[in-house]
Tab-separated table of C-alpha atoms in Angstrom:
chain	number	residue	atom	x	y	z
W	107	MET	CA	0.000	0.000	0.000
W	108	THR	CA	1.555	3.268	-1.142
W	109	LYS	CA	0.990	6.080	1.350
W	110	ILE	CA	0.650	9.393	-0.502
W	111	ILE	CA	1.157	12.949	0.736
W	112	ILE	CA	-0.892	15.461	-1.284
W	113	ASN	CA	0.702	18.896	-1.484
W	114	GLY	CA	-1.976	21.427	-2.354
W	115	CYS	CA	-4.648	19.057	-1.061
W	116	ASN	CA	-7.402	21.669	-0.739
W	117	GLY	CA	-7.136	23.066	-4.256
W	118	LYS	CA	-9.223	21.802	-7.174
W	119	MET	CA	-6.524	19.427	-8.353
W	120	GLY	CA	-5.617	18.358	-4.834
W	121	ARG	CA	-9.221	17.338	-4.193
W	122	ALA	CA	-9.289	15.506	-7.520
W	123	VAL	CA	-6.144	13.596	-6.505
W	124	ALA	CA	-7.730	12.666	-3.165
W	125	SER	CA	-10.808	11.376	-4.999
W	126	ALA	CA	-8.644	9.352	-7.393
W	127	ILE	CA	-6.671	7.818	-4.529
W	128	ASN	CA	-9.901	6.725	-2.881
W	129	THR	CA	-10.758	4.640	-5.953
W	130	HIS	CA	-7.427	2.767	-5.832
W	131	GLU	CA	-6.828	-0.345	-3.775
W	132	ASP	CA	-3.031	-0.050	-3.904
W	133	CYS	CA	-2.624	3.378	-2.275
W	134	SER	CA	-4.021	5.617	0.451
W	135	ILE	CA	-3.806	9.232	1.629
W	136	PHE	CA	-1.209	9.588	4.370
W	137	ALA	CA	-1.506	13.348	4.812
W	138	GLY	CA	-2.303	16.585	3.050
W	139	VAL	CA	-0.482	19.908	2.947
W	140	ASP	CA	-2.186	23.230	2.182
W	141	VAL	CA	-1.792	26.631	3.792
W	142	TYR	CA	-4.850	27.971	1.925
W	143	ASN	CA	-8.536	27.063	1.670
W	144	LYS	CA	-9.030	25.621	5.124
W	145	ILE	CA	-11.205	22.534	4.819
W	146	ASP	CA	-11.995	19.737	7.255
W	147	ASN	CA	-10.388	16.734	5.593
W	148	PRO	CA	-10.736	13.069	6.572
W	149	PHE	CA	-6.931	12.868	6.726
W	150	PRO	CA	-4.258	14.817	8.674
W	151	THR	CA	-3.639	18.204	7.035
W	152	PHE	CA	-0.681	20.487	7.674
W	153	ASP	CA	0.258	24.024	6.698
W	154	THR	CA	3.778	23.119	5.552
W	155	ILE	CA	5.479	20.036	4.175
W	156	GLY	CA	8.030	20.205	6.987
W	157	GLU	CA	5.343	19.257	9.507
W	158	VAL	CA	4.705	15.885	7.850
W	159	ASN	CA	6.387	12.853	9.355
W	160	GLY	CA	6.213	9.779	7.140
W	161	GLY	CA	4.565	8.802	3.891
W	162	ASP	CA	5.928	7.030	0.824
W	163	VAL	CA	5.426	9.530	-2.011
W	164	ILE	CA	4.572	13.220	-2.423
W	165	VAL	CA	2.148	14.307	-5.148
W	166	ASP	CA	2.371	18.041	-5.777
W	167	PHE	CA	-0.447	19.975	-7.438
W	168	SER	CA	0.106	23.425	-5.974
W	169	ASN	CA	2.173	26.407	-7.084
W	170	PRO	CA	5.749	26.835	-8.386
W	171	SER	CA	6.572	28.866	-5.274
W	172	SER	CA	6.283	25.658	-3.218
W	173	LEU	CA	9.075	23.929	-5.119
W	174	PRO	CA	12.140	24.890	-3.013
W	175	ASP	CA	10.614	23.647	0.256
W	176	LEU	CA	9.253	20.516	-1.409
W	177	LEU	CA	12.582	19.528	-2.950
W	178	GLU	CA	14.456	20.285	0.259
W	179	TYR	CA	12.070	18.086	2.272
W	180	ALA	CA	11.973	15.287	-0.315
W	181	VAL	CA	15.758	15.090	-0.590
W	182	ALA	CA	16.279	15.297	3.180
W	183	THR	CA	13.745	12.527	3.881
W	184	LYS	CA	14.504	10.485	0.714
W	185	THR	CA	10.836	10.717	-0.274
W	186	PRO	CA	9.962	10.208	-3.960
W	187	ILE	CA	7.974	13.050	-5.471
W	188	VAL	CA	5.522	13.459	-8.357
W	189	ILE	CA	5.657	17.052	-9.605
W	190	ALA	CA	2.451	17.852	-11.486
W	191	THR	CA	2.432	21.632	-11.097
W	192	THR	CA	3.144	23.762	-14.180
W	193	GLY	CA	4.618	27.205	-14.792
W	194	TYR	CA	8.194	26.436	-13.770
W	195	SER	CA	11.146	28.553	-14.866
W	196	GLU	CA	14.297	27.108	-16.416
W	197	ALA	CA	16.000	27.521	-13.031
W	198	ASP	CA	13.194	25.563	-11.351
W	199	ILE	CA	13.529	22.736	-13.865
W	200	ALA	CA	17.286	22.677	-13.287
W	201	ASN	CA	16.619	22.279	-9.539
W	202	ILE	CA	14.181	19.438	-10.236
W	203	LYS	CA	16.812	17.634	-12.303
W	204	GLU	CA	19.404	18.174	-9.576
W	205	ALA	CA	17.063	16.669	-6.947
W	206	ALA	CA	16.552	13.646	-9.206
W	207	LYS	CA	20.205	12.753	-8.639
W	208	ALA	CA	19.322	11.981	-5.016
W	209	ILE	CA	15.693	10.767	-5.121
W	210	PRO	CA	13.117	9.448	-7.608
W	211	VAL	CA	11.365	12.402	-9.271
W	212	PHE	CA	8.427	12.015	-11.653
W	213	PHE	CA	8.124	15.176	-13.703
W	214	THR	CA	6.074	15.876	-16.802
W	215	PHE	CA	4.220	18.917	-18.119
W	216	ASN	CA	1.011	16.895	-18.403
W	217	MET	CA	-0.180	13.855	-16.473
W	218	SER	CA	-2.704	12.723	-19.106
W	219	LEU	CA	-1.960	9.485	-20.943
W	220	GLY	CA	-3.786	10.871	-23.993
W	221	ILE	CA	-1.619	14.013	-24.136
W	222	ASN	CA	1.519	11.930	-24.029
W	223	LEU	CA	0.170	9.837	-26.893
W	224	LEU	CA	-0.507	13.091	-28.786
W	225	CYS	CA	3.109	14.087	-28.176
W	226	SER	CA	4.366	10.806	-29.623
W	227	LEU	CA	2.099	11.126	-32.670
W	228	ALA	CA	3.215	14.718	-33.253
W	229	VAL	CA	6.870	13.671	-33.243
W	230	THR	CA	6.157	10.886	-35.718
W	231	ALA	CA	4.177	13.234	-37.964
W	232	SER	CA	6.954	15.827	-37.946
W	233	LYS	CA	9.476	13.236	-39.100
W	234	ILE	CA	7.246	11.895	-41.882
W	235	LEU	CA	6.039	15.274	-43.149
W	236	GLY	CA	9.468	16.898	-43.061
W	237	GLY	CA	10.146	20.543	-43.717
W	238	GLY	CA	7.309	21.024	-46.192
W	239	PHE	CA	4.761	21.595	-43.425
W	240	ASP	CA	4.540	24.553	-41.042
W	241	VAL	CA	3.946	23.632	-37.395
W	242	GLU	CA	1.546	25.601	-35.194
W	243	ILE	CA	0.353	24.718	-31.690
W	244	VAL	CA	-2.895	26.120	-30.259
W	245	GLU	CA	-3.791	25.564	-26.610
W	246	LYS	CA	-6.989	26.548	-24.806
W	247	HIS	CA	-7.554	26.701	-21.059
W	248	HIS	CA	-9.896	28.200	-18.464
W	249	ASN	CA	-9.778	31.871	-17.569
W	250	GLN	CA	-8.057	31.221	-14.213
W	251	LYS	CA	-4.863	29.757	-15.695
W	252	VAL	CA	-1.991	32.175	-15.148
W	253	ASP	CA	0.822	30.783	-17.321
W	254	ALA	CA	0.860	30.986	-21.105
W	255	PRO	CA	1.638	29.164	-23.235
W	256	SER	CA	0.773	26.063	-21.259
W	257	GLY	CA	3.474	23.695	-20.084
W	258	THR	CA	1.912	21.071	-22.322
W	259	ALA	CA	2.257	23.280	-25.398
W	260	ILE	CA	5.917	23.756	-24.565
W	261	MET	CA	6.298	20.006	-24.040
W	262	LEU	CA	4.808	19.332	-27.478
W	263	ALA	CA	7.022	21.937	-29.145
W	264	ASN	CA	10.143	20.656	-27.381
W	265	ALA	CA	9.448	17.066	-28.412
W	266	ILE	CA	8.999	18.055	-32.069
W	267	ASN	CA	12.061	20.280	-31.973
W	268	GLU	CA	14.328	17.692	-30.359
W	269	ALA	CA	13.251	15.099	-32.920
W	270	ASN	CA	14.272	17.495	-35.699
W	271	ASP	CA	17.764	18.476	-34.519
W	272	ASN	CA	16.459	21.552	-32.679
W	273	LYS	CA	16.038	23.456	-35.931
W	274	TYR	CA	12.943	25.349	-34.817
W	275	LYS	CA	12.589	28.649	-32.980
W	276	TYR	CA	9.409	29.420	-31.037
W	277	VAL	CA	7.169	32.364	-31.873
W	278	TYR	CA	4.644	33.113	-29.131
W	279	ASP	CA	2.891	36.235	-30.375
W	280	ARG	CA	2.765	37.166	-34.031
W	281	HIS	CA	0.936	40.504	-33.793
W	282	SER	CA	4.179	42.457	-33.344
W	283	ILE	CA	6.043	40.707	-36.165
W	284	ARG	CA	5.672	42.435	-39.518
W	285	GLU	CA	7.220	39.755	-41.713
W	286	ARG	CA	6.386	36.512	-43.460
W	287	ARG	CA	6.479	33.304	-41.493
W	288	SER	CA	9.807	31.494	-41.655
W	289	ALA	CA	10.047	27.758	-42.266
W	290	ASN	CA	12.028	27.048	-39.125
W	291	GLU	CA	9.555	28.186	-36.494
W	292	ILE	CA	6.824	26.711	-34.341
W	293	GLY	CA	4.031	29.134	-33.572
W	294	MET	CA	2.356	28.798	-30.161
W	295	HIS	CA	-0.971	30.425	-29.365
W	296	ALA	CA	-2.856	30.602	-26.056
W	297	VAL	CA	-6.616	30.983	-25.592
W	298	ARG	CA	-8.047	31.676	-22.130
W	299	GLY	CA	-11.764	31.553	-21.455
W	300	GLY	CA	-14.597	30.094	-19.439
W	301	SER	CA	-14.039	26.717	-17.831
W	302	ILE	CA	-12.059	24.986	-20.604
W	303	VAL	CA	-10.108	22.217	-18.869
W	304	GLY	CA	-7.499	21.849	-21.594
W	305	ASP	CA	-7.462	21.591	-25.393
W	306	HIS	CA	-4.311	21.184	-27.497
W	307	ASP	CA	-4.042	21.153	-31.280
W	308	VAL	CA	-0.841	20.475	-33.211
W	309	ILE	CA	-1.330	21.763	-36.759
W	310	PHE	CA	0.828	20.702	-39.695
W	311	ALA	CA	0.000	23.070	-42.562
W	312	GLY	CA	1.343	22.126	-45.972
W	313	HIS	CA	0.579	23.005	-49.570
W	314	ASP	CA	-3.149	22.429	-50.150
W	315	GLU	CA	-3.528	20.175	-47.081
W	316	VAL	CA	-3.631	20.513	-43.310
W	317	ILE	CA	-3.232	17.777	-40.709
W	318	THR	CA	-4.407	18.509	-37.160
W	319	LEU	CA	-3.708	16.303	-34.143
W	320	SER	CA	-5.932	17.148	-31.192
W	321	HIS	CA	-6.537	16.298	-27.559
W	322	SER	CA	-9.331	17.584	-25.319
W	323	ALA	CA	-9.613	17.031	-21.581
W	324	TYR	CA	-13.163	17.262	-20.264
W	325	SER	CA	-12.350	17.073	-16.566
W	326	LYS	CA	-9.388	17.467	-14.254
W	327	GLU	CA	-9.783	13.828	-13.228
W	328	VAL	CA	-7.606	12.620	-16.122
W	329	PHE	CA	-4.651	14.536	-14.658
W	330	ALA	CA	-5.356	13.373	-11.125
W	331	VAL	CA	-5.564	9.719	-12.168
W	332	GLY	CA	-2.282	10.056	-14.035
W	333	ALA	CA	-0.595	11.592	-10.991
W	334	VAL	CA	-1.804	8.805	-8.698
W	335	ASN	CA	-0.626	6.148	-11.167
W	336	ALA	CA	2.743	7.926	-11.273
W	337	ALA	CA	2.939	7.929	-7.457
W	338	VAL	CA	2.335	4.188	-7.226
W	339	PHE	CA	4.817	3.612	-10.067
W	340	ILE	CA	7.626	5.690	-8.582
W	341	ALA	CA	7.417	4.321	-5.027
W	342	GLY	CA	10.511	2.236	-4.359
W	343	LYS	CA	12.274	3.244	-7.567
W	344	PRO	CA	15.956	4.259	-7.537
W	345	ALA	CA	16.916	7.918	-7.806
W	346	GLY	CA	16.383	9.415	-11.223
W	347	LEU	CA	14.125	11.541	-13.386
W	348	TYR	CA	11.008	9.718	-14.585
W	349	ASP	CA	8.187	10.779	-16.891
W	350	MET	CA	5.087	9.405	-18.560
W	351	LYS	CA	7.100	7.412	-21.114
W	352	ASP	CA	8.546	5.340	-18.250
W	353	LEU	CA	5.077	4.721	-16.841
W	354	ILE	CA	3.658	3.723	-20.229
W	355	GLU	CA	6.541	1.319	-20.906
W	356	ASN	CA	5.935	-0.284	-17.522
W	357	LYS	CA	2.290	-1.111	-18.321
């Protein structure tokens, strides 16, 4: 039985993770951590991660500002951690990779199995279609999301770029560019509105034909389920950086 600590337990995603854990027979909630949104939970809840004593794995769905304390605690206590929060800087990601030298760290920009399949398909399409197709990525999220473009959009762009010898540059906002589109760019566009959970389109636009690969999430549960599966997967693993590809290959 994997005992999970939920960081950000009282937020929307934290509550979704708790619900997902309760449907699993191979894991349980050991404790929750959340300084905001005081709620009476059926499990011990603390204001800071440093107050927790025990547990097998941390699942973090909170805020990038929590990262330093989380990594410090996880490394000090040798506790594996699933990092599902988005909006990290390059320095944050470097710190995550450094922590993975000491403990198991599961880190991906999107916990959905379907999104990771989309990423794989987009890489394959980019290799087959070659340089004759322009690549554009459009992502849509709810009006409360603060980072743009989404971490998933960046993940998709990075995967395509790395598979093509990093020949692409990223263009995030075309309104200020008074020039024709170059062949070696990936355009990324963010839409924010309503309660959209998450839509991502990867568009390959060629001469007289367009291929669009799409994924739509209709609830936050798909991300919560992925995070819980990652927590069970990473428990007991050796130190290292893990992602959804490792989980999929283990199925």
